[in-house]
Amino acid sequence: MIPQVASFTPGEGLFPLDRRARVTGPHAATARDLLGLAPDGDGPGEIVLRLVDDPSLGDEGYTLAVTPEGATIAAAGAAGLRWGVQTLRQLRGPGGVPCCAVRDVPRYAWRGVMIDVARWWRPVSFLRAYVDLLALHKFNVLHLHLTDDQGWRFEVRAHPRLTAVGAQRAESPAGHARDGRFDGTPHGGFYTQRELRDLVAYAAARGVTVVPEIEFPGHSQAAIAACPWLGHPAAEPVRVRTSWGISTHVLNVSDRAAGFARDVLDELCEVFPSRFVHIGGDEVRGDEWATSPEAARRVASAGLSGPAALLGWWGRLLADHLRGLGRRAVAWDDMLDHDPPEDMAIMAWRGVDRVEAVLRAGHDVVAAPHTHTYLDYAESDGPGEPVSIAGPLPLETVYGYDAGDRVLGMQAQLWGEYLPTRERFDYNAFPRLCAVAEAAWSSGRDLGDFTRRLTAHLPLLDGLGVGYRRPHHEGAPHVHL
Ligand code: ACM
């Protein structure tokens, strides 16, 4: 099983689970679906789902008892029942499920995976498949990176140009960005609010919350290309960025830009019910603010120390608006240096020391250090690895990361630049996502044991059509981009 369960007691015999098994209790339809059972199965064999009042299981813990006659899953709520079903699914072998008793609770409340749909638009079917894979590994957050310099993917009714213009770019890099070659092929796509609502419901039924991210005030070139009044008048008109890397163009600090941000968050919160909303805040280049008379006026009127402090001004404005909508802002850790409001959660990406810095400052932190959780990094420095932004980040390093007991949780990142296709994405994501899943869910850590369980787990991924990287393969020839 991956992630490893908190306690496992083997029993005698086997429950020969087949398609006809009866399922009873709350959320029976989801359980049947996840296990591939007939909708009207009436035995032999029974799976009983039961809600119990056991505070020691928390919101997401469960117990699972398997006997030759069937399985019983007990939990305090829907989340625990679903994770119990996922464990049953993983325990199932060709002859059935071995009899056993399991008791299991997660280590962290936030067990996330970030998928970048800004650099490359990805079909909804891709996102659904990943929701399924996340749920199989007991991840409970899908963080969708919806906007960036290279594309805006979220339909906003109040500002239709964001997708009419901002969702398309003229071409994309071919090969590594440093080579300066382009593919000459337009790329684009966006998600309608209806598509995203459906995705949110699909994920919720599987225990996964979709946390949306809109990048403010940097990584915003696509928005500025669509709505030039968001940018700086002194700058040349911009197109949706076609190269990777960070744009120097950032949102201005006008009342109109602030109103735009509120419009976007209002519509975002109508589509995504998640308690947390990600507002970006990373890698904001101050060049334009430093020379803008409007920025100087804002610095003066808001009593700020200088143009760099406008990042904090943006952060507080966005967090205040989200608070009014009953939500909480989460931002990349760059925001920590700019006086974020107390209730802002921080995603610490710039290193393990940033996790500590956020904890010292008293904010909720999601540990996402690039040194351990950026799965877009190459796994090895072998000559056959596909083009990637950085690396190596071996499976063992990912598995070995312990974020400590005080964090809200941890998260894997899959930035999209060099992962344009499902095939490339799978290759970087798996099996390292298995390691993150275990680091986020399980309290103990045993690399040897994990490696043995991973070998037994890979056929399940094969059956689901996941094009994972074979563990310990030394970078055999692979198709380069
Ligand atoms: C980031 O990698 N810029 C959050």
Short mmCIF file of C-alpha atoms and ligand atoms in Angstrom, two decimals:
data_model
loop_
_atom_site.label_atom_id
_atom_site.label_comp_id
_atom_site.label_asym_id
_atom_site.label_seq_id
_atom_site.Cartn_x
_atom_site.Cartn_y
_atom_site.Cartn_z
CA MET A 1 0.00 0.00 0.00
CA ILE A 2 1.09 3.56 -0.72
CA PRO A 3 0.91 5.61 1.42
CA GLN A 4 1.69 3.18 4.23
CA VAL A 5 -1.14 2.78 6.73
CA ALA A 6 -0.66 3.61 10.42
CA SER A 7 -1.35 0.06 11.58
CA PHE A 8 -1.88 -3.22 9.73
CA THR A 9 -2.69 -6.55 11.37
CA PRO A 10 -2.76 -9.53 8.99
CA GLY A 11 -5.55 -12.10 9.37
CA GLU A 12 -6.30 -15.58 7.96
CA GLY A 13 -7.79 -16.13 4.53
CA LEU A 14 -9.05 -14.02 1.68
CA PHE A 15 -12.21 -12.04 0.81
CA PRO A 16 -12.87 -13.04 -2.82
CA LEU A 17 -14.12 -9.57 -3.82
CA ASP A 18 -15.79 -9.71 -7.24
CA ARG A 19 -18.09 -7.45 -9.22
CA ARG A 20 -21.22 -8.78 -7.56
CA ALA A 21 -20.31 -7.74 -4.01
CA ARG A 22 -23.04 -5.86 -2.20
CA VAL A 23 -22.17 -2.41 -0.83
CA THR A 24 -24.23 -0.83 1.94
CA GLY A 25 -24.10 2.35 3.98
CA PRO A 26 -23.35 6.00 3.23
CA HIS A 27 -21.47 6.80 0.01
CA ALA A 28 -22.03 3.26 -1.29
CA ALA A 29 -22.31 4.47 -4.88
CA THR A 30 -18.84 6.13 -4.74
CA ALA A 31 -17.36 2.97 -3.23
CA ARG A 32 -18.86 0.80 -5.99
CA ASP A 33 -17.52 3.19 -8.56
CA LEU A 34 -13.98 3.24 -7.12
CA LEU A 35 -13.91 -0.56 -6.82
CA GLY A 36 -15.46 -1.17 -10.24
CA LEU A 37 -18.43 -3.11 -8.81
CA ALA A 38 -21.83 -3.69 -10.39
CA PRO A 39 -24.38 -1.02 -9.40
CA ASP A 40 -26.92 -3.61 -8.16
CA GLY A 41 -24.61 -6.33 -6.82
CA ASP A 42 -26.24 -8.45 -4.11
CA GLY A 43 -23.43 -10.77 -3.12
CA PRO A 44 -21.87 -13.02 -2.27
CA GLY A 45 -19.63 -10.78 -0.22
CA GLU A 46 -20.55 -7.51 1.40
CA ILE A 47 -18.78 -4.21 1.94
CA VAL A 48 -20.27 -2.23 4.80
CA LEU A 49 -19.62 1.49 5.17
CA ARG A 50 -20.37 2.86 8.60
CA LEU A 51 -20.19 6.26 10.26
CA VAL A 52 -18.88 6.08 13.82
CA ASP A 53 -18.34 8.60 16.55
CA ASP A 54 -14.61 8.10 17.18
CA PRO A 55 -12.76 11.38 17.71
CA SER A 56 -9.40 9.60 17.52
CA LEU A 57 -10.00 9.05 13.80
CA GLY A 58 -10.28 12.79 13.13
CA ASP A 59 -11.86 14.06 9.92
CA GLU A 60 -10.07 11.67 7.60
CA GLY A 61 -9.07 8.57 9.56
CA TYR A 62 -10.77 5.19 9.12
CA THR A 63 -10.68 1.56 10.17
CA LEU A 64 -10.95 -1.33 7.73
CA ALA A 65 -11.66 -4.92 8.73
CA VAL A 66 -11.51 -7.63 6.06
CA THR A 67 -12.84 -11.16 6.70
CA PRO A 68 -13.58 -13.98 4.23
CA GLU A 69 -17.19 -12.74 4.09
CA GLY A 70 -16.51 -9.10 3.38
CA ALA A 71 -15.10 -5.78 4.50
CA THR A 72 -16.23 -3.14 6.96
CA ILE A 73 -15.00 0.45 6.73
CA ALA A 74 -15.74 2.82 9.59
CA ALA A 75 -15.01 6.54 9.77
CA ALA A 76 -16.37 9.75 11.23
CA GLY A 77 -17.30 11.14 7.81
CA ALA A 78 -17.26 10.79 4.07
CA ALA A 79 -13.54 11.55 3.74
CA GLY A 80 -12.45 8.67 5.97
CA LEU A 81 -14.84 6.25 4.27
CA ARG A 82 -13.37 7.16 0.89
CA TRP A 83 -9.78 6.69 2.04
CA GLY A 84 -10.78 3.32 3.46
CA VAL A 85 -12.17 2.33 0.07
CA GLN A 86 -8.91 3.43 -1.59
CA THR A 87 -6.98 1.20 0.82
CA LEU A 88 -9.28 -1.72 0.00
CA ARG A 89 -8.67 -1.02 -3.68
CA GLN A 90 -4.91 -1.13 -3.18
CA LEU A 91 -5.06 -4.33 -1.10
CA ARG A 92 -7.05 -6.14 -3.76
CA GLY A 93 -5.01 -8.77 -5.61
CA PRO A 94 -5.98 -11.15 -8.41
CA GLY A 95 -7.64 -13.60 -5.95
CA GLY A 96 -9.27 -11.02 -3.70
CA VAL A 97 -8.39 -9.04 -0.59
CA PRO A 98 -6.27 -10.61 2.18
CA CYS A 99 -8.01 -10.64 5.56
CA CYS A 100 -6.63 -7.95 7.84
CA ALA A 101 -7.39 -5.12 10.23
CA VAL A 102 -6.28 -1.57 9.38
CA ARG A 103 -6.40 1.60 11.42
CA ASP A 104 -5.19 4.70 9.65
CA VAL A 105 -5.05 8.46 10.12
CA PRO A 106 -3.19 11.06 8.04
CA ARG A 107 -0.22 13.02 9.32
CA TYR A 108 -1.14 16.29 7.57
CA ALA A 109 -4.45 18.00 6.80
CA TRP A 110 -3.10 19.46 3.49
CA ARG A 111 -1.71 16.86 1.11
CA GLY A 112 -1.48 18.65 -2.19
CA VAL A 113 -0.35 18.46 -5.78
CA MET A 114 0.00 21.57 -7.95
CA ILE A 115 -0.69 21.21 -11.65
CA ASP A 116 0.33 24.04 -13.98
CA VAL A 117 -2.32 24.49 -16.67
CA ALA A 118 -1.08 27.98 -17.60
CA ARG A 119 2.12 27.03 -19.46
CA TRP A 120 0.22 24.31 -21.34
CA TRP A 121 -3.54 24.03 -21.38
CA ARG A 122 -4.54 20.47 -20.53
CA PRO A 123 -7.80 18.73 -21.38
CA VAL A 124 -10.38 18.29 -18.63
CA SER A 125 -10.02 14.52 -19.17
CA PHE A 126 -6.35 14.86 -18.14
CA LEU A 127 -7.36 16.71 -14.97
CA ARG A 128 -10.01 14.12 -14.12
CA ALA A 129 -7.50 11.31 -14.58
CA TYR A 130 -5.16 13.13 -12.20
CA VAL A 131 -7.93 13.65 -9.66
CA ASP A 132 -8.38 9.86 -9.71
CA LEU A 133 -4.64 9.29 -9.29
CA LEU A 134 -4.43 11.83 -6.46
CA ALA A 135 -7.34 10.21 -4.63
CA LEU A 136 -5.79 6.75 -5.08
CA HIS A 137 -2.79 8.07 -3.14
CA LYS A 138 -4.92 9.92 -0.55
CA PHE A 139 -3.96 13.41 -1.67
CA ASN A 140 -6.78 15.79 -0.76
CA VAL A 141 -5.80 19.02 -2.57
CA LEU A 142 -5.44 19.69 -6.28
CA HIS A 143 -3.88 23.15 -6.61
CA LEU A 144 -4.61 24.46 -10.12
CA HIS A 145 -2.17 27.09 -11.36
CA LEU A 146 -4.64 28.79 -13.73
CA THR A 147 -2.79 31.89 -14.94
CA ASP A 148 0.73 32.96 -15.79
CA ASP A 149 2.71 35.08 -18.24
CA GLN A 150 2.16 32.45 -20.95
CA GLY A 151 -1.60 31.99 -20.64
CA TRP A 152 -4.81 32.82 -18.77
CA ARG A 153 -7.08 29.74 -18.48
CA PHE A 154 -10.01 30.84 -16.27
CA GLU A 155 -13.16 32.23 -17.88
CA VAL A 156 -14.10 35.57 -16.28
CA ARG A 157 -17.49 36.90 -17.40
CA ALA A 158 -16.71 40.48 -16.38
CA HIS A 159 -13.52 40.50 -18.47
CA PRO A 160 -13.99 38.27 -21.53
CA ARG A 161 -10.75 39.46 -23.15
CA LEU A 162 -8.81 37.52 -20.50
CA THR A 163 -9.64 34.32 -22.34
CA ALA A 164 -10.43 35.75 -25.81
CA VAL A 165 -6.89 37.20 -25.94
CA GLY A 166 -5.02 35.97 -22.87
CA ALA A 167 -5.61 32.25 -23.42
CA GLN A 168 -3.74 32.18 -26.75
CA ARG A 169 -0.08 32.57 -27.52
CA ALA A 170 1.58 32.75 -30.92
CA GLU A 171 4.13 29.99 -30.32
CA SER A 172 6.07 28.17 -27.62
CA PRO A 173 9.69 27.33 -26.94
CA ALA A 174 11.06 24.24 -28.68
CA GLY A 175 13.64 22.47 -26.59
CA HIS A 176 15.24 24.22 -23.64
CA ALA A 177 14.41 27.93 -23.21
CA ARG A 178 18.14 28.78 -23.28
CA ASP A 179 18.33 27.44 -26.87
CA GLY A 180 16.04 30.26 -28.04
CA ARG A 181 14.19 28.07 -30.55
CA PHE A 182 10.42 28.27 -31.05
CA ASP A 183 7.89 25.82 -32.47
CA GLY A 184 6.01 28.30 -34.67
CA THR A 185 2.73 26.77 -33.50
CA PRO A 186 -0.02 28.74 -31.73
CA HIS A 187 -1.12 27.28 -28.42
CA GLY A 188 -4.20 28.06 -26.41
CA GLY A 189 -7.16 26.94 -24.41
CA PHE A 190 -9.16 27.85 -21.33
CA TYR A 191 -11.75 26.35 -19.02
CA THR A 192 -15.31 27.59 -18.87
CA GLN A 193 -16.78 28.13 -15.43
CA ARG A 194 -19.14 25.23 -16.11
CA GLU A 195 -16.24 22.88 -16.90
CA LEU A 196 -14.48 23.90 -13.71
CA ARG A 197 -17.62 23.48 -11.60
CA ASP A 198 -17.95 19.96 -12.98
CA LEU A 199 -14.30 19.28 -12.19
CA VAL A 200 -14.76 20.61 -8.64
CA ALA A 201 -17.76 18.28 -8.15
CA TYR A 202 -15.90 15.32 -9.64
CA ALA A 203 -12.96 15.95 -7.31
CA ALA A 204 -15.17 16.54 -4.26
CA ALA A 205 -16.85 13.16 -4.79
CA ARG A 206 -13.37 11.63 -4.50
CA GLY A 207 -12.28 13.62 -1.46
CA VAL A 208 -10.14 16.13 -3.38
CA THR A 209 -10.57 19.91 -2.92
CA VAL A 210 -9.57 22.01 -5.91
CA VAL A 211 -7.66 25.11 -4.74
CA PRO A 212 -7.47 27.64 -7.59
CA GLU A 213 -4.55 30.01 -8.09
CA ILE A 214 -4.65 33.32 -9.91
CA GLU A 215 -1.23 34.98 -10.08
CA PHE A 216 -1.17 38.56 -8.75
CA PRO A 217 0.59 40.94 -9.31
CA GLY A 218 3.48 39.26 -11.20
CA HIS A 219 3.39 36.38 -13.67
CA SER A 220 0.61 38.49 -15.20
CA GLN A 221 1.73 39.20 -18.74
CA ALA A 222 -1.19 37.28 -20.29
CA ALA A 223 -3.65 39.42 -18.31
CA ILE A 224 -1.84 42.61 -19.34
CA ALA A 225 -1.82 41.49 -23.00
CA ALA A 226 -5.60 41.04 -22.75
CA CYS A 227 -6.31 44.20 -20.73
CA PRO A 228 -3.49 46.68 -21.37
CA TRP A 229 -4.91 49.10 -18.76
CA LEU A 230 -3.64 46.65 -16.12
CA GLY A 231 -0.05 47.36 -17.13
CA HIS A 232 2.26 50.36 -17.21
CA PRO A 233 1.74 53.01 -19.89
CA ALA A 234 5.47 53.56 -20.31
CA ALA A 235 5.95 49.93 -21.39
CA GLU A 236 5.69 48.66 -24.96
CA PRO A 237 2.39 46.86 -25.66
CA VAL A 238 2.82 43.20 -24.74
CA ARG A 239 1.66 39.92 -26.22
CA VAL A 240 1.00 36.75 -24.26
CA ARG A 241 4.54 35.66 -23.47
CA THR A 242 5.95 32.99 -25.79
CA SER A 243 9.19 32.23 -23.94
CA TRP A 244 9.56 30.62 -20.54
CA GLY A 245 11.07 32.58 -17.66
CA ILE A 246 9.66 35.52 -15.72
CA SER A 247 8.16 38.62 -17.29
CA THR A 248 9.17 42.05 -16.01
CA HIS A 249 5.60 43.22 -16.63
CA VAL A 250 3.47 43.37 -13.49
CA LEU A 251 0.02 44.72 -12.65
CA ASN A 252 -0.14 48.41 -11.88
CA VAL A 253 -1.51 49.66 -8.56
CA SER A 254 -4.46 51.71 -9.81
CA ASP A 255 -7.95 51.55 -8.31
CA ARG A 256 -9.05 50.03 -11.61
CA ALA A 257 -6.51 47.19 -11.30
CA ALA A 258 -7.67 46.61 -7.71
CA GLY A 259 -11.28 46.46 -8.95
CA PHE A 260 -10.23 43.99 -11.63
CA ALA A 261 -8.67 41.73 -8.99
CA ARG A 262 -11.86 41.82 -6.93
CA ASP A 263 -13.97 40.95 -10.01
CA VAL A 264 -11.75 37.96 -10.74
CA LEU A 265 -11.80 36.72 -7.13
CA ASP A 266 -15.59 37.13 -6.95
CA GLU A 267 -16.10 34.89 -9.97
CA LEU A 268 -13.37 32.49 -8.84
CA CYS A 269 -15.09 32.00 -5.49
CA GLU A 270 -18.41 31.33 -7.22
CA VAL A 271 -16.81 28.41 -9.04
CA PHE A 272 -14.42 27.06 -6.38
CA PRO A 273 -15.89 26.52 -2.89
CA SER A 274 -12.48 25.79 -1.30
CA ARG A 275 -11.67 27.59 1.95
CA PHE A 276 -8.26 28.57 0.56
CA VAL A 277 -7.65 30.61 -2.58
CA HIS A 278 -4.10 31.01 -3.90
CA ILE A 279 -3.17 34.54 -4.95
CA GLY A 280 0.34 33.86 -6.29
CA GLY A 281 2.70 36.61 -5.16
CA ASP A 282 5.97 35.00 -6.30
CA GLU A 283 8.84 36.44 -8.30
CA VAL A 284 7.38 39.92 -8.68
CA ARG A 285 9.80 42.14 -10.57
CA GLY A 286 9.79 45.71 -9.28
CA ASP A 287 11.23 47.44 -12.38
CA GLU A 288 7.96 49.02 -13.51
CA TRP A 289 6.81 50.08 -10.04
CA ALA A 290 10.19 51.71 -9.40
CA THR A 291 9.68 54.18 -12.27
CA SER A 292 5.91 54.63 -12.26
CA PRO A 293 4.45 57.95 -11.00
CA GLU A 294 1.22 56.12 -10.15
CA ALA A 295 3.17 53.63 -8.02
CA ALA A 296 4.89 56.54 -6.25
CA ARG A 297 1.50 58.08 -5.46
CA ARG A 298 0.25 54.76 -4.07
CA VAL A 299 3.38 54.35 -1.96
CA ALA A 300 2.76 57.81 -0.50
CA SER A 301 -0.99 57.46 0.05
CA ALA A 302 -0.66 54.01 1.63
CA GLY A 303 2.29 55.09 3.77
CA LEU A 304 4.60 52.40 2.39
CA SER A 305 8.39 52.28 2.71
CA GLY A 306 8.92 52.18 -1.08
CA PRO A 307 7.83 50.57 -4.34
CA ALA A 308 8.94 47.07 -3.25
CA ALA A 309 6.35 47.26 -0.47
CA LEU A 310 3.60 47.36 -3.13
CA LEU A 311 3.71 43.57 -3.14
CA GLY A 312 2.46 43.68 0.44
CA TRP A 313 -0.17 46.25 -0.55
CA TRP A 314 -1.44 43.79 -3.18
CA GLY A 315 -1.33 40.89 -0.73
CA ARG A 316 -3.37 42.71 1.90
CA LEU A 317 -5.91 43.93 -0.65
CA LEU A 318 -6.47 40.41 -2.00
CA ALA A 319 -6.53 38.77 1.45
CA ASP A 320 -9.01 41.37 2.76
CA HIS A 321 -11.32 40.81 -0.18
CA LEU A 322 -11.16 37.03 0.22
CA ARG A 323 -11.85 37.36 3.95
CA GLY A 324 -14.99 39.29 3.06
CA LEU A 325 -16.03 36.34 0.89
CA GLY A 326 -15.44 33.95 3.78
CA ARG A 327 -12.18 32.60 2.37
CA ARG A 328 -8.50 32.59 3.25
CA ALA A 329 -5.65 33.63 1.01
CA VAL A 330 -2.59 31.49 0.50
CA ALA A 331 0.48 32.95 -1.22
CA TRP A 332 3.98 31.88 -2.24
CA ASP A 333 6.57 32.66 0.44
CA ASP A 334 7.89 35.78 -1.32
CA MET A 335 4.91 37.46 0.35
CA LEU A 336 6.27 36.64 3.81
CA ASP A 337 8.76 39.51 3.52
CA HIS A 338 6.00 42.06 2.86
CA ASP A 339 3.88 42.15 5.98
CA PRO A 340 1.16 39.63 5.10
CA PRO A 341 -2.01 39.58 7.24
CA GLU A 342 -1.96 37.02 10.03
CA ASP A 343 -4.59 34.78 8.47
CA MET A 344 -2.67 34.40 5.20
CA ALA A 345 -1.29 30.90 4.73
CA ILE A 346 2.10 30.69 3.08
CA MET A 347 3.37 28.12 0.63
CA ALA A 348 7.11 27.86 1.28
CA TRP A 349 8.84 27.06 -2.00
CA ARG A 350 12.24 28.74 -1.89
CA GLY A 351 13.81 26.16 0.42
CA VAL A 352 13.52 24.20 3.63
CA ASP A 353 14.68 27.26 5.58
CA ARG A 354 11.63 29.16 4.27
CA VAL A 355 9.36 26.61 5.96
CA GLU A 356 11.09 27.48 9.24
CA ALA A 357 10.87 31.21 8.55
CA VAL A 358 7.11 31.00 7.98
CA LEU A 359 6.64 29.01 11.18
CA ARG A 360 8.67 31.59 13.13
CA ALA A 361 6.44 34.33 11.71
CA GLY A 362 3.40 32.44 12.98
CA HIS A 363 1.62 31.72 9.69
CA ASP A 364 0.09 28.46 8.58
CA VAL A 365 2.54 26.90 6.16
CA VAL A 366 2.30 24.41 3.36
CA ALA A 367 5.78 22.97 2.82
CA ALA A 368 6.63 23.00 -0.87
CA PRO A 369 10.44 23.44 -0.97
CA HIS A 370 11.72 23.20 -4.52
CA THR A 371 14.65 21.10 -3.32
CA HIS A 372 12.29 18.24 -2.44
CA THR A 373 8.87 18.78 -4.02
CA TYR A 374 9.41 20.24 -7.52
CA LEU A 375 8.69 17.15 -9.57
CA ASP A 376 9.18 19.04 -12.83
CA TYR A 377 12.90 18.80 -11.96
CA ALA A 378 14.65 15.91 -13.69
CA GLU A 379 14.98 12.84 -11.54
CA SER A 380 18.61 12.15 -12.49
CA ASP A 381 21.39 13.88 -14.38
CA GLY A 382 21.71 10.89 -16.70
CA PRO A 383 22.20 11.72 -20.39
CA GLY A 384 18.87 10.18 -21.39
CA GLU A 385 16.64 12.32 -19.18
CA PRO A 386 14.28 14.57 -21.09
CA VAL A 387 14.80 18.34 -21.14
CA SER A 388 13.87 19.92 -17.82
CA ILE A 389 14.27 23.14 -15.90
CA ALA A 390 16.53 21.79 -13.13
CA GLY A 391 17.50 18.71 -11.17
CA PRO A 392 18.42 16.11 -10.25
CA LEU A 393 15.72 15.36 -7.70
CA PRO A 394 15.83 11.61 -7.08
CA LEU A 395 12.95 9.59 -5.66
CA GLU A 396 14.96 8.96 -2.47
CA THR A 397 15.41 12.69 -1.83
CA VAL A 398 11.70 13.32 -2.27
CA TYR A 399 10.87 10.43 0.06
CA GLY A 400 13.36 11.60 2.66
CA TYR A 401 11.81 15.03 3.19
CA ASP A 402 10.24 15.48 6.62
CA ALA A 403 8.40 18.78 6.98
CA GLY A 404 8.06 18.40 10.75
CA ASP A 405 5.00 18.39 12.95
CA ARG A 406 4.00 22.05 12.84
CA VAL A 407 3.11 22.52 9.19
CA LEU A 408 -0.42 22.49 7.81
CA GLY A 409 0.82 20.07 5.20
CA MET A 410 2.98 19.54 2.18
CA GLN A 411 2.62 19.69 -1.54
CA ALA A 412 4.26 18.48 -4.76
CA GLN A 413 4.64 20.92 -7.66
CA LEU A 414 4.48 20.06 -11.36
CA TRP A 415 5.38 23.25 -13.22
CA GLY A 416 4.47 22.80 -16.83
CA GLU A 417 7.11 24.36 -19.07
CA TYR A 418 8.78 21.09 -20.05
CA LEU A 419 5.79 18.81 -19.47
CA PRO A 420 3.56 19.60 -22.47
CA THR A 421 1.98 16.17 -22.89
CA ARG A 422 0.37 13.56 -20.66
CA GLU A 423 3.31 11.27 -21.44
CA ARG A 424 5.90 13.79 -20.25
CA PHE A 425 3.78 14.72 -17.27
CA ASP A 426 3.37 11.12 -16.10
CA TYR A 427 7.09 10.49 -16.48
CA ASN A 428 7.97 13.32 -14.10
CA ALA A 429 5.05 12.81 -11.73
CA PHE A 430 5.40 9.10 -11.04
CA PRO A 431 6.64 7.38 -9.05
CA ARG A 432 7.84 10.47 -7.13
CA LEU A 433 4.21 11.42 -6.32
CA CYS A 434 4.02 8.09 -4.47
CA ALA A 435 6.89 9.29 -2.27
CA VAL A 436 5.20 12.64 -1.58
CA ALA A 437 1.93 10.83 -0.81
CA GLU A 438 3.65 8.76 1.85
CA ALA A 439 5.59 11.71 3.29
CA ALA A 440 2.31 13.64 3.57
CA TRP A 441 0.08 10.87 4.95
CA SER A 442 2.25 8.47 6.94
CA SER A 443 4.02 9.23 10.19
CA GLY A 444 6.90 6.75 9.87
CA ARG A 445 9.45 6.53 7.06
CA ASP A 446 11.35 3.45 5.83
CA LEU A 447 12.96 3.75 2.41
CA GLY A 448 13.65 0.02 1.99
CA ASP A 449 10.10 -0.90 2.87
CA PHE A 450 8.72 1.88 0.64
CA THR A 451 10.81 0.64 -2.28
CA ARG A 452 9.44 -2.91 -1.87
CA ARG A 453 5.86 -1.65 -1.64
CA LEU A 454 6.44 0.58 -4.67
CA THR A 455 7.48 -2.45 -6.74
CA ALA A 456 4.20 -4.12 -5.79
CA HIS A 457 2.27 -0.88 -6.48
CA LEU A 458 3.53 -0.23 -10.01
CA PRO A 459 1.27 -2.84 -11.69
CA LEU A 460 -1.71 -0.85 -10.37
CA LEU A 461 -0.31 2.25 -12.13
CA ASP A 462 0.30 0.13 -15.26
CA GLY A 463 -3.36 -0.90 -15.17
CA LEU A 464 -4.37 2.75 -15.01
CA GLY A 465 -2.19 3.61 -18.01
CA VAL A 466 0.27 5.81 -16.11
CA GLY A 467 3.50 6.31 -18.07
CA TYR A 468 5.72 6.49 -15.00
CA ARG A 469 9.51 6.56 -14.97
CA ARG A 470 10.85 3.16 -14.01
CA PRO A 471 12.61 3.44 -10.64
CA HIS A 472 16.42 3.33 -10.89
CA HIS A 473 16.42 3.49 -14.61
CA GLU A 474 19.54 5.48 -15.39
CA GLY A 475 18.17 7.76 -18.02
CA ALA A 476 17.87 5.38 -20.96
CA PRO A 477 17.29 7.08 -24.30
CA HIS A 478 14.04 8.97 -24.25
CA VAL A 479 12.36 11.12 -26.84
CA HIS A 480 13.60 14.67 -26.41
CA LEU A 481 11.30 17.58 -27.01
C1 ACM B 1 7.65 29.39 -7.94
O1 ACM B 1 8.26 28.35 -8.22
N1 ACM B 1 7.94 30.52 -8.57
C2 ACM B 1 6.62 29.43 -6.91
#
